[in-house]
Coordinates of C-alpha atoms in Angstrom, one line a residue:
Chain A
X5 CA 29.1 -7.3 -9.8
X6 CA 31.2 -4.2 -10.8
X7 CA 30.4 -0.7 -9.6
X8 CA 28.4 0.0 -12.8
X9 CA 26.2 -3.1 -12.3
X10 CA 27.9 -5.4 -14.8
X11 CA 27.8 -9.0 -13.6
X12 CA 31.3 -10.6 -13.5
X13 CA 30.2 -14.1 -12.7
X14 CA 27.1 -16.0 -11.7
X15 CA 26.8 -19.6 -10.6
X16 CA 24.3 -21.8 -8.7
X17 CA 25.0 -24.4 -6.0
X18 CA 22.5 -26.2 -4.0
X19 CA 22.8 -25.5 -0.3
X20 CA 23.1 -28.0 2.5
X21 CA 20.7 -26.1 4.6
X22 CA 19.8 -29.1 6.8
X23 CA 23.4 -29.0 8.1
X24 CA 22.8 -25.5 9.5
X25 CA 24.0 -21.9 8.8
X26 CA 27.6 -22.4 9.8
X27 CA 28.0 -25.2 7.2
X28 CA 26.3 -23.1 4.5
X29 CA 28.5 -20.1 5.2
X30 CA 31.6 -22.3 4.9
X31 CA 30.3 -23.8 1.7
X32 CA 29.8 -20.3 0.3
X33 CA 33.5 -19.6 0.9
X34 CA 34.5 -22.9 -0.8
X35 CA 32.2 -22.2 -3.7
X36 CA 33.7 -18.7 -4.2
X37 CA 37.3 -20.1 -4.1
X38 CA 36.4 -22.7 -6.7
X39 CA 34.1 -20.8 -9.1
X40 CA 34.8 -17.0 -8.8
X41 CA 37.1 -15.8 -11.6
X42 CA 38.5 -12.9 -9.5
X43 CA 40.5 -12.8 -6.2
X44 CA 38.3 -12.4 -3.1
X45 CA 40.5 -9.5 -2.1
X46 CA 39.0 -7.5 -5.0
X47 CA 35.6 -7.8 -3.5
X48 CA 34.4 -4.9 -1.3
X49 CA 31.0 -6.1 -0.2
X50 CA 28.6 -9.1 -0.4
X51 CA 24.9 -9.5 -0.2
X52 CA 22.6 -12.3 0.8
X53 CA 18.9 -12.7 -0.3
X54 CA 17.0 -15.3 1.7
X55 CA 13.4 -16.4 2.0
X56 CA 12.7 -15.3 5.5
X57 CA 12.1 -12.5 8.0
X58 CA 15.2 -10.4 8.3
X59 CA 16.4 -7.3 10.0
X60 CA 18.5 -5.5 7.3
X61 CA 19.9 -3.0 9.9
X62 CA 21.8 -5.6 11.9
X63 CA 21.9 -8.5 9.4
X64 CA 19.9 -10.8 11.6
X65 CA 17.8 -13.6 10.1
X66 CA 14.8 -13.8 12.4
X67 CA 13.2 -16.8 10.8
X68 CA 13.4 -18.8 7.6
X69 CA 10.6 -21.4 7.9
X70 CA 11.6 -23.3 4.7
X71 CA 15.1 -23.8 6.1
X72 CA 14.0 -24.2 9.7
X73 CA 16.5 -21.6 10.8
X74 CA 15.7 -18.9 13.3
X75 CA 17.7 -16.1 15.1
X76 CA 20.8 -16.4 13.0
X77 CA 23.2 -13.4 12.7
X78 CA 23.8 -14.4 9.1
X79 CA 25.4 -11.3 7.8
X80 CA 28.1 -11.3 10.4
X81 CA 28.7 -15.0 10.1
X82 CA 29.4 -14.7 6.4
X83 CA 31.3 -11.5 6.9
X84 CA 33.6 -13.2 9.4
X85 CA 34.2 -16.1 7.0
X86 CA 35.0 -14.1 3.8
X87 CA 36.2 -10.9 5.5
X88 CA 34.1 -8.4 3.6
X89 CA 31.0 -6.5 4.8
X90 CA 27.8 -8.4 4.1
X91 CA 24.2 -7.1 3.8
X92 CA 21.3 -9.4 4.4
X93 CA 17.8 -9.0 2.8
X94 CA 14.6 -10.9 2.3
X95 CA 14.8 -12.6 -1.1
X96 CA 11.9 -10.7 -2.7
X97 CA 13.1 -7.3 -1.3
X98 CA 16.5 -8.1 -2.8
X99 CA 15.0 -9.0 -6.2
X100 CA 12.8 -5.9 -6.1
X101 CA 15.8 -3.7 -5.4
X102 CA 17.7 -5.3 -8.2
X103 CA 15.0 -4.6 -10.8
X104 CA 15.0 -1.0 -9.5
X105 CA 18.7 -0.5 -9.5
X106 CA 19.7 -2.3 -12.7
X107 CA 16.6 -3.9 -14.2
X108 CA 13.1 -3.2 -15.5
X109 CA 12.5 -0.2 -13.3
X110 CA 15.9 1.4 -13.3
X111 CA 14.7 4.7 -14.8
X112 CA 11.9 5.4 -12.2
X113 CA 11.7 6.1 -8.4
X114 CA 8.3 4.4 -7.7
X115 CA 7.6 0.8 -8.6
X116 CA 5.8 -2.3 -7.5
X117 CA 7.6 -5.6 -8.3
X118 CA 5.4 -8.7 -8.3
X119 CA 6.7 -12.3 -8.7
X120 CA 3.8 -14.6 -9.5
X121 CA 5.3 -18.0 -8.7
X122 CA 4.0 -20.8 -6.4
X123 CA 3.2 -17.9 -4.0
X124 CA 3.0 -14.2 -4.8
X125 CA 6.1 -12.3 -3.7
X126 CA 6.1 -8.5 -3.9
X127 CA 8.3 -5.6 -3.1
X128 CA 7.8 -1.8 -3.4
X129 CA 10.2 1.0 -4.1
X130 CA 8.7 4.3 -3.0
X131 CA 10.6 7.5 -3.8
X132 CA 13.7 5.5 -4.4
X133 CA 13.6 3.4 -1.2
X134 CA 12.5 -0.1 -0.4
X135 CA 9.3 0.0 1.6
X136 CA 10.2 -1.5 5.0
X137 CA 7.6 -0.8 7.8
X138 CA 8.2 -1.0 11.5
X139 CA 10.1 -4.3 11.4
X140 CA 11.4 -4.5 7.9
X141 CA 8.5 -6.7 6.8
X142 CA 6.2 -4.4 4.8
X143 CA 5.3 -4.9 1.2
X144 CA 3.3 -8.2 1.5
X145 CA 1.1 -7.1 -1.4
X146 CA 0.2 -10.7 -2.3
X147 CA -1.7 -10.9 1.0
X148 CA -4.0 -8.1 0.3
X149 CA -7.7 -9.3 0.3
X150 CA -9.3 -8.5 -3.0
X151 CA -12.4 -10.8 -2.7
X152 CA -14.0 -10.0 0.7
X153 CA -14.9 -13.3 2.3
X154 CA -13.2 -15.1 -0.6
X155 CA -11.1 -18.2 -0.9
X156 CA -8.8 -19.4 2.0
X157 CA -5.2 -18.3 1.6
X158 CA -2.1 -20.0 2.8
X159 CA -1.5 -17.0 5.1
X160 CA -4.6 -17.9 7.1
X161 CA -6.7 -15.1 5.8
X162 CA -9.2 -15.1 3.0
X163 CA -9.7 -13.6 -0.4
X164 CA -6.0 -12.6 -0.8
X165 CA -4.5 -12.1 -4.3
X166 CA -2.3 -15.1 -3.7
X167 CA -5.4 -17.3 -3.2
X168 CA -6.3 -16.6 -6.9
X169 CA -3.0 -15.8 -8.6
X170 CA -0.4 -18.0 -6.8
X171 CA 0.6 -21.1 -8.7
X172 CA -0.6 -23.3 -5.8
X173 CA -4.0 -21.6 -5.9
X174 CA -4.4 -21.9 -9.7
X175 CA -3.7 -25.6 -9.4
X176 CA -6.0 -26.0 -6.4
X177 CA -8.8 -24.1 -8.1
X178 CA -8.5 -26.3 -11.2
X179 CA -8.5 -29.5 -9.2
X180 CA -11.6 -28.4 -7.3
X181 CA -13.4 -27.5 -10.6
X182 CA -12.5 -30.9 -12.1
X183 CA -13.8 -32.7 -9.0
X184 CA -17.2 -30.9 -9.4
X185 CA -17.4 -31.3 -13.1
X186 CA -15.6 -34.4 -14.5
X187 CA -16.7 -33.9 -18.1
X188 CA -15.6 -30.3 -18.4
X189 CA -12.3 -31.2 -16.8
X190 CA -11.3 -33.9 -19.3
X191 CA -8.5 -31.9 -21.0
X192 CA -6.9 -31.0 -17.7
X193 CA -7.1 -34.6 -16.4
X194 CA -5.6 -35.9 -19.7
X195 CA -2.8 -33.4 -19.7
X196 CA -1.9 -34.0 -16.0
X197 CA -2.4 -37.8 -16.0
X198 CA -4.9 -37.6 -13.1
X199 CA -7.0 -35.1 -11.3
X200 CA -4.6 -35.0 -8.3
X201 CA -1.7 -34.1 -10.5
X202 CA -3.2 -31.0 -12.0
X203 CA -1.1 -27.9 -11.4
X204 CA -0.9 -24.3 -12.7
X205 CA 1.4 -25.7 -15.5
X206 CA -1.4 -28.0 -16.6
X207 CA -3.8 -25.1 -16.7
X208 CA -1.3 -23.2 -18.9
X209 CA -1.0 -26.1 -21.3
X210 CA -4.8 -26.5 -21.4
X211 CA -5.1 -22.9 -22.2
X212 CA -3.0 -23.4 -25.3
X213 CA -5.6 -25.9 -26.4
X214 CA -8.3 -23.3 -25.8
X215 CA -9.8 -25.4 -23.0
X216 CA -12.9 -23.6 -21.6
X217 CA -12.4 -24.6 -18.0
X218 CA -8.9 -23.3 -18.1
X219 CA -10.0 -20.1 -19.7
X220 CA -12.7 -19.7 -17.0
X221 CA -10.2 -20.2 -14.2
X222 CA -7.7 -17.8 -15.7
X223 CA -10.4 -15.2 -16.4
X224 CA -11.1 -15.1 -12.6
X225 CA -7.3 -14.8 -11.9
X226 CA -7.1 -11.9 -14.4
X227 CA -10.1 -10.2 -12.8
X228 CA -8.7 -10.4 -9.3
X229 CA -5.2 -9.4 -10.5
X230 CA -6.7 -6.4 -12.3
X231 CA -8.7 -5.3 -9.3
X232 CA -5.7 -5.7 -7.1
X233 CA -3.5 -3.7 -9.5
X234 CA -6.0 -0.8 -9.5
X235 CA -5.8 -0.7 -5.7
X236 CA -2.0 -0.9 -5.6
X237 CA -1.8 2.0 -8.1
X238 CA -4.1 4.1 -6.0
X239 CA -2.0 3.4 -3.0
X240 CA 1.5 3.9 -4.5
X241 CA 1.0 6.0 -7.6
X242 CA 3.9 4.0 -9.2
X243 CA 5.5 4.6 -12.6
X244 CA 5.8 0.9 -13.2
X245 CA 4.5 -2.5 -12.1
X246 CA 7.3 -5.1 -12.8
X247 CA 6.0 -8.6 -13.2
X248 CA 7.9 -11.8 -13.2
X249 CA 7.8 -15.4 -12.0
X250 CA 6.7 -18.8 -13.4
X251 CA 3.0 -18.0 -13.4
X252 CA 3.6 -14.7 -15.3
X253 CA 5.7 -16.7 -17.8
X254 CA 3.1 -19.5 -18.1
X255 CA 0.2 -17.0 -18.6
X256 CA 1.8 -14.1 -20.5
X257 CA -1.6 -12.4 -21.1
X258 CA -1.7 -11.5 -17.4
X259 CA 0.7 -8.6 -18.0
X260 CA -1.8 -7.0 -20.4
X261 CA -4.7 -7.7 -18.1
X262 CA -3.0 -5.7 -15.4
X263 CA -2.1 -2.9 -17.8
X264 CA -5.7 -2.7 -19.2
X265 CA -7.3 -2.9 -15.7
X266 CA -5.2 0.0 -14.5
X267 CA -5.7 2.1 -17.6
X268 CA -9.5 1.6 -17.4
X269 CA -10.0 1.6 -13.6
X270 CA -7.4 3.8 -11.9
X271 CA -7.4 7.6 -11.5
X272 CA -6.6 9.1 -14.9
X273 CA -3.8 11.3 -13.5
X274 CA -2.1 8.2 -12.1
X275 CA -2.0 6.4 -15.5
X276 CA -0.3 8.9 -17.7
X277 CA 3.2 7.6 -17.3
X278 CA 2.2 4.1 -16.0
X279 CA 3.3 0.8 -17.6
X280 CA 3.5 -2.9 -16.8
X281 CA 6.9 -4.4 -17.7
X282 CA 8.5 -7.7 -17.4
X283 CA 11.2 -8.4 -14.8
X284 CA 14.6 -8.7 -16.4
X285 CA 16.8 -10.7 -14.0
X286 CA 15.1 -14.1 -14.3
X287 CA 16.7 -16.9 -12.2
X288 CA 19.4 -14.5 -10.9
X289 CA 17.0 -11.8 -9.7
X290 CA 17.7 -12.4 -6.0
X291 CA 21.5 -12.7 -6.4
X292 CA 21.6 -9.6 -8.6
X293 CA 19.4 -7.7 -6.2
X294 CA 21.4 -8.8 -3.1
X295 CA 24.6 -7.6 -4.8
X296 CA 22.9 -4.3 -5.7
X297 CA 21.8 -3.8 -2.1
X298 CA 25.3 -4.6 -0.8
X299 CA 26.6 -1.9 -3.2
X300 CA 24.0 0.5 -2.1
X301 CA 24.5 -0.2 1.6
X302 CA 28.3 0.0 1.5
X303 CA 28.6 2.8 -1.1
X304 CA 30.5 0.8 -3.7
X305 CA 28.2 1.5 -6.7
X306 CA 28.9 4.2 -9.1
X307 CA 26.2 6.4 -7.7
X308 CA 28.1 6.6 -4.5
X309 CA 31.5 7.2 -6.0
Chain B
X29 CA 2.0 26.9 16.3
X30 CA 5.1 27.2 18.4
X31 CA 8.3 25.2 17.6
X32 CA 7.2 22.6 20.2
X33 CA 3.8 22.1 18.5
X34 CA 1.7 24.2 21.0
X35 CA -1.1 25.8 19.1
X36 CA -1.2 29.6 19.8
X37 CA -4.5 30.5 18.0
X38 CA -7.0 28.7 15.9
X39 CA -10.0 30.2 14.1
X40 CA -12.3 29.4 11.2
X41 CA -13.6 31.6 8.4
X42 CA -15.6 30.6 5.4
X43 CA -13.7 31.3 2.2
X44 CA -15.1 33.2 -0.8
X45 CA -13.7 30.5 -3.1
X46 CA -16.0 31.5 -6.0
X47 CA -14.1 34.9 -6.2
X48 CA -10.9 33.0 -7.1
X49 CA -7.6 32.4 -5.4
X50 CA -6.3 36.0 -5.4
X51 CA -9.3 37.1 -3.3
X52 CA -8.9 34.1 -0.9
X53 CA -5.3 34.9 -0.4
X54 CA -6.0 38.5 0.4
X55 CA -8.8 37.4 2.8
X56 CA -6.3 35.2 4.6
X57 CA -4.1 38.2 5.3
X58 CA -7.1 40.3 6.5
X59 CA -8.2 37.4 8.7
X60 CA -4.7 37.1 10.2
X61 CA -4.5 40.9 10.9
X62 CA -7.9 40.8 12.6
X63 CA -7.7 37.5 14.6
X64 CA -4.1 36.5 15.2
X65 CA -2.9 37.4 18.6
X66 CA 0.7 37.7 17.6
X67 CA 2.5 40.0 15.2
X68 CA 2.9 38.5 11.7
X69 CA 6.6 39.4 11.9
X70 CA 6.9 36.7 14.6
X71 CA 5.8 34.0 12.0
X72 CA 8.5 32.1 10.3
X73 CA 6.5 29.8 8.0
X74 CA 2.9 29.0 7.0
X75 CA 1.1 26.0 5.6
X76 CA -2.0 25.4 3.5
X77 CA -4.0 22.2 3.4
X78 CA -6.4 22.0 0.5
X79 CA -8.7 19.4 -1.0
X80 CA -7.0 18.9 -4.3
X81 CA -4.1 17.6 -6.3
X82 CA -1.0 19.5 -5.3
X83 CA 2.7 19.4 -6.0
X84 CA 4.4 20.0 -2.6
X85 CA 7.8 20.6 -4.2
X86 CA 6.8 23.7 -6.0
X87 CA 3.7 24.7 -4.1
X88 CA 1.5 24.3 -7.2
X89 CA -2.2 23.4 -6.9
X90 CA -2.9 21.4 -10.0
X91 CA -6.6 21.0 -9.4
X92 CA -9.2 21.5 -6.7
X93 CA -12.5 20.2 -8.2
X94 CA -14.7 21.4 -5.3
X95 CA -13.4 24.9 -5.7
X96 CA -13.2 24.7 -9.5
X97 CA -9.6 26.0 -9.3
X98 CA -6.8 24.6 -11.4
X99 CA -3.0 25.3 -12.0
X100 CA -2.7 27.9 -9.2
X101 CA 0.7 28.6 -7.7
X102 CA -1.0 28.9 -4.3
X103 CA 2.1 28.7 -2.1
X104 CA 3.9 31.5 -3.8
X105 CA 0.7 33.6 -4.0
X106 CA 0.2 33.5 -0.2
X107 CA 3.9 33.8 0.4
X108 CA 4.0 37.1 -1.6
X109 CA 1.0 38.3 0.3
X110 CA 2.1 37.6 3.9
X111 CA 5.9 37.6 3.3
X112 CA 6.7 34.2 4.9
X113 CA 7.6 30.9 3.2
X114 CA 4.5 28.8 2.6
X115 CA 4.1 25.0 2.1
X116 CA 1.1 23.6 0.3
X117 CA -0.3 20.1 0.8
X118 CA -3.3 18.0 0.1
X119 CA -5.7 18.3 3.0
X120 CA -5.6 14.7 4.0
X121 CA -1.8 14.5 3.7
X122 CA -1.6 17.5 5.9
X123 CA -3.9 16.0 8.5
X124 CA -2.0 12.7 8.4
X125 CA 1.3 14.5 9.0
X126 CA -0.3 16.4 11.9
X127 CA -1.4 13.2 13.6
X128 CA 2.1 11.8 13.1
X129 CA 4.0 14.9 14.2
X130 CA 1.9 16.0 17.2
X131 CA -1.2 13.7 17.4
X132 CA -2.3 10.1 17.8
X133 CA 0.8 8.6 16.1
X134 CA 3.5 10.9 17.4
X135 CA 5.5 8.1 19.0
X136 CA 5.8 5.9 15.9
X137 CA 7.3 6.0 12.4
X138 CA 4.8 3.9 10.4
X139 CA 1.2 4.7 10.5
X140 CA -2.0 4.8 8.3
X141 CA -4.4 7.6 8.9
X142 CA -8.0 7.1 7.7
X143 CA -10.7 9.7 7.9
X144 CA -14.1 8.1 7.4
X145 CA -16.3 11.1 6.4
X146 CA -18.6 11.6 3.4
X147 CA -15.7 10.0 1.5
X148 CA -12.7 8.1 2.8
X149 CA -9.6 10.1 3.0
X150 CA -6.3 8.4 3.9
X151 CA -2.6 9.2 4.3
X152 CA 0.4 7.0 5.1
X153 CA 3.6 7.7 7.0
X154 CA 6.2 5.2 6.2
X155 CA 9.6 5.3 8.0
X156 CA 8.8 8.8 9.1
X157 CA 7.9 10.2 5.6
X158 CA 4.6 11.0 3.9
X159 CA 4.0 8.5 1.1
X160 CA 4.0 10.5 -2.1
X161 CA 4.4 8.4 -5.3
X162 CA 5.5 9.8 -8.6
X163 CA 3.3 12.9 -8.6
X164 CA 2.7 13.5 -4.9
X165 CA -0.7 11.7 -5.2
X166 CA -0.1 8.3 -3.6
X167 CA -2.0 7.1 -0.5
X168 CA -5.5 6.8 -1.9
X169 CA -6.2 3.8 0.3
X170 CA -10.0 4.6 0.2
X171 CA -10.0 3.5 -3.4
X172 CA -8.5 0.1 -2.9
X173 CA -11.0 -2.6 -4.1
X174 CA -11.9 -5.0 -1.4
X175 CA -15.0 -6.6 -3.0
X176 CA -13.9 -7.7 -6.5
X177 CA -16.7 -6.7 -8.9
X178 CA -18.5 -5.0 -6.1
X179 CA -20.5 -1.8 -5.7
X180 CA -19.8 1.2 -7.9
X181 CA -17.6 3.8 -6.3
X182 CA -17.6 7.6 -6.9
X183 CA -14.1 7.2 -8.3
X184 CA -15.4 5.3 -11.3
X185 CA -14.1 1.9 -10.2
X186 CA -16.0 -0.8 -8.2
X187 CA -15.8 -2.5 -4.9
X188 CA -13.6 0.2 -3.2
X189 CA -13.5 0.6 0.5
X190 CA -15.3 4.0 0.1
X191 CA -18.2 2.3 -1.7
X192 CA -19.0 0.6 1.6
X193 CA -17.6 2.8 4.3
X194 CA -17.9 6.3 3.0
X195 CA -20.8 8.3 4.5
X196 CA -22.4 8.7 1.0
X197 CA -22.2 5.0 0.5
X198 CA -23.7 4.0 3.8
X199 CA -26.6 6.4 3.1
X200 CA -27.0 5.1 -0.5
X201 CA -26.9 1.4 0.6
X202 CA -29.6 2.2 3.3
X203 CA -31.8 3.9 0.8
X204 CA -31.6 1.0 -1.6
X205 CA -32.3 -1.5 1.1
X206 CA -35.4 0.5 2.1
X207 CA -36.6 0.7 -1.5
X208 CA -36.4 -3.1 -1.8
X209 CA -37.9 -3.8 1.7
X210 CA -40.3 -1.1 2.9
X211 CA -41.4 -3.0 6.0
X212 CA -37.9 -3.7 7.3
X213 CA -37.0 -0.1 6.5
X214 CA -39.7 1.5 8.7
X215 CA -37.4 2.7 11.5
X216 CA -35.0 4.3 9.0
X217 CA -37.8 6.1 7.1
X218 CA -39.4 7.3 10.3
X219 CA -36.1 8.7 11.6
X220 CA -35.3 10.5 8.3
X221 CA -38.8 11.7 7.5
X222 CA -38.7 9.9 4.1
X223 CA -36.8 7.3 2.2
X224 CA -35.0 9.9 0.1
X225 CA -33.6 11.7 3.2
X226 CA -31.9 8.7 4.7
X227 CA -28.2 9.3 5.3
X228 CA -25.4 7.7 7.3
X229 CA -26.5 9.7 10.3
X230 CA -29.9 8.1 10.0
X231 CA -28.3 4.7 10.1
X232 CA -26.3 5.7 13.1
X233 CA -29.5 6.8 14.9
X234 CA -31.3 3.6 13.9
X235 CA -28.4 1.5 15.2
X236 CA -28.9 3.1 18.6
X237 CA -32.5 1.7 18.5
X238 CA -31.0 -1.7 17.6
X239 CA -32.7 -1.6 14.2
X240 CA -31.9 -4.9 12.3
X241 CA -31.6 -3.3 8.9
X242 CA -29.1 -0.8 10.2
X243 CA -27.2 -3.5 11.9
X244 CA -27.0 -5.5 8.7
X245 CA -25.8 -2.6 6.7
X246 CA -23.0 -1.8 9.2
X247 CA -22.1 -5.4 9.6
X248 CA -21.1 -5.4 5.9
X249 CA -19.3 -2.1 6.4
X250 CA -17.4 -3.6 9.3
X251 CA -16.5 -6.7 7.2
X252 CA -15.2 -4.7 4.3
X253 CA -13.3 -2.3 6.6
X254 CA -11.7 -5.3 8.4
X255 CA -10.7 -7.0 5.2
X256 CA -9.2 -3.7 4.0
X257 CA -7.3 -3.2 7.2
X258 CA -5.7 -6.6 7.0
X259 CA -4.5 -5.8 3.5
X260 CA -3.2 -2.4 4.5
X261 CA -1.3 -3.9 7.5
X262 CA 0.3 -6.5 5.2
X263 CA 1.3 -3.7 2.9
X264 CA 2.7 -1.2 5.3
X265 CA 3.4 -3.1 8.5
X266 CA 2.4 0.0 10.5
X267 CA 2.5 0.5 14.3
X268 CA -0.9 2.3 14.2
X269 CA -4.0 2.9 12.2
X270 CA -5.4 6.3 13.2
X271 CA -9.1 6.6 12.6
X272 CA -11.2 9.8 12.5
X273 CA -14.0 11.5 10.7
X274 CA -17.8 11.7 11.1
X275 CA -18.5 8.1 10.2
X276 CA -15.9 6.9 12.7
X277 CA -17.6 9.1 15.3
X278 CA -21.1 8.0 14.3
X279 CA -20.2 4.3 14.5
X280 CA -17.6 4.0 17.2
X281 CA -17.6 0.2 17.1
X282 CA -15.8 0.4 13.7
X283 CA -12.5 1.1 15.6
X284 CA -12.8 -2.2 17.4
X285 CA -13.8 -4.1 14.2
X286 CA -10.6 -2.9 12.5
X287 CA -8.5 -3.8 15.6
X288 CA -10.1 -7.3 15.9
X289 CA -9.9 -8.0 12.1
X290 CA -6.2 -7.2 12.1
X291 CA -5.4 -9.1 15.2
X292 CA -7.2 -12.2 13.9
X293 CA -6.4 -12.0 10.2
X294 CA -3.0 -10.3 9.7
X295 CA 0.5 -12.0 10.1
X296 CA 1.2 -12.5 13.8
X297 CA 4.5 -10.8 13.7
X298 CA 2.8 -7.6 12.3
X299 CA 0.4 -7.4 15.2
X300 CA 2.6 -7.4 18.2
X301 CA 2.9 -3.7 18.5
X302 CA -0.1 -2.8 16.4
X303 CA -3.1 -0.7 17.7
X304 CA -6.0 1.3 16.2
X305 CA -6.3 4.7 17.8
X306 CA -8.6 7.7 17.4
X307 CA -7.4 10.8 15.6
X308 CA -6.8 13.7 18.0
X309 CA -7.0 16.9 16.1
X310 CA -10.7 16.9 15.2
X311 CA -11.9 19.9 13.2
X312 CA -8.5 21.5 13.2
X313 CA -6.7 18.4 11.8
X314 CA -5.9 19.9 8.4
X315 CA -4.8 23.3 9.9
X316 CA -2.6 21.6 12.6
X317 CA -1.1 19.3 10.0
X318 CA -0.4 22.1 7.5
X319 CA 1.4 24.0 10.2
X320 CA 3.4 20.9 11.1
X321 CA 4.4 20.4 7.5
X322 CA 5.4 24.0 7.2
X323 CA 7.6 23.6 10.3
X324 CA 9.1 20.4 8.9
X325 CA 9.6 21.9 5.4
X326 CA 11.3 25.1 6.7
X327 CA 13.0 23.6 9.7
X328 CA 11.3 25.7 12.3
X329 CA 10.2 22.8 14.6
X330 CA 12.2 21.8 17.6
X331 CA 13.4 18.7 15.9
X332 CA 15.2 20.9 13.4
X333 CA 16.7 23.3 15.9

């Protein structure tokens, strides 16, 4: 990425995470030497976005359950390998910062970014800064209970937004409904092949066929998402909610549901400049965001020059 | 208040708000000349905390519905009158900052302050700063929906924390329960004199007599407050929740309910250093906080010297 935010190159490689962080760091260097169109000596900083608990201050990855890594000084490892300063961030924090710095929220200073995928990943920019909390882990807005005593969430608590709006939850709710009402669930079963194979994607397809059960499931998702959004607007008084992720793409009406709920339910003075907008960085949201964070951390963006 | 936070004098006067802001500002000067033990020339800054929508940057009071004031440049009015710089803040923001700067949260940088009174007033300190949002109005955590589709709230939305934990709501819920079950409500009616006169204070008294209906009402309040607290901890990853206000004093077990809900329900890594503590500034919370904010704004506290 250039100092003005223009992306020079982007490419994807699968990581050999099972071989451990040292191997992955070496692979990154090899990948850069093979794919990157510029000389590494022209690079002044690098950023990593990773699904896990990180300390941005010292570039330490505390834990990354999906990779089964813990206590890895990942920023310094990569920095040693490629000889440029490296900043390390949680993947959703990175993507949030990217949407703020060069994406859907680049003209505002207060925004909530929500990625509705298998889970619900969220980040917050307040007064131009990423919300961090006491150990850099704040901003878990997907695990805010909206339905007191409601459905079990993967986080161990109950009634969270994710338990209604995460892709896993939409699929699970659909499968449960089909178990309890086989007749009404015929469209979903037919589309998926079997009850066990119903996912959020099946619900999305059934909705295109105006299936009543799918409509009912997504009505509830919209209600919960709307209630959640009113609360988040009351908390953060943001100019924007940025929405992205596979569930947002599969159910595009959710964007309007959020917008309408906030306009109808939130304090009037909070709504005057408020809008819900789509995330812009797609599959490269984390990479773009990590590069933006590296620029910001090491003062190589135009704002710092 | 001295630069180290020691309070020199504190006194209360009722304001003649109906006579308008110019009169109140003149009354403040008179009050200071009559009551303040030091010379006004020894004062380097003053702070105002007021129930209303304010812009801290320019000291403008946009609206104060209780006083029926709007668009008043209150900071500059008082500054002209007493000839010191004046900072203006929302009352709960001021009280929050006071608990952070010299009160129950003075050793941490991330805290949520919640005053359970007639309504629910809240403020947030994140990374050492008051949460503000795009028009200085963020931090309305009392109006976060916790019960999707739940009870009507005074804010116009439904299912908010305040609709279960505000003093007005506890009284209203009790009156409704007594209407629908006269026998079970006998203790509450006797304590209040009549059904119409039941308030949160009546519920508190009934609870001391182990009244089942009062226990049931406050069980629900505790459940909602616990759910809310888990969400707020997931959002802000704070070191402390500071709790104060008349409802908190009338129902002291609510502090433990919050603590237990968070310890049981929130992410483990968010709970290691977490505690719920009582607010320290009592009736002078707003005044102490406004003075702290004035110190901070004009650099007259020890931290700035």
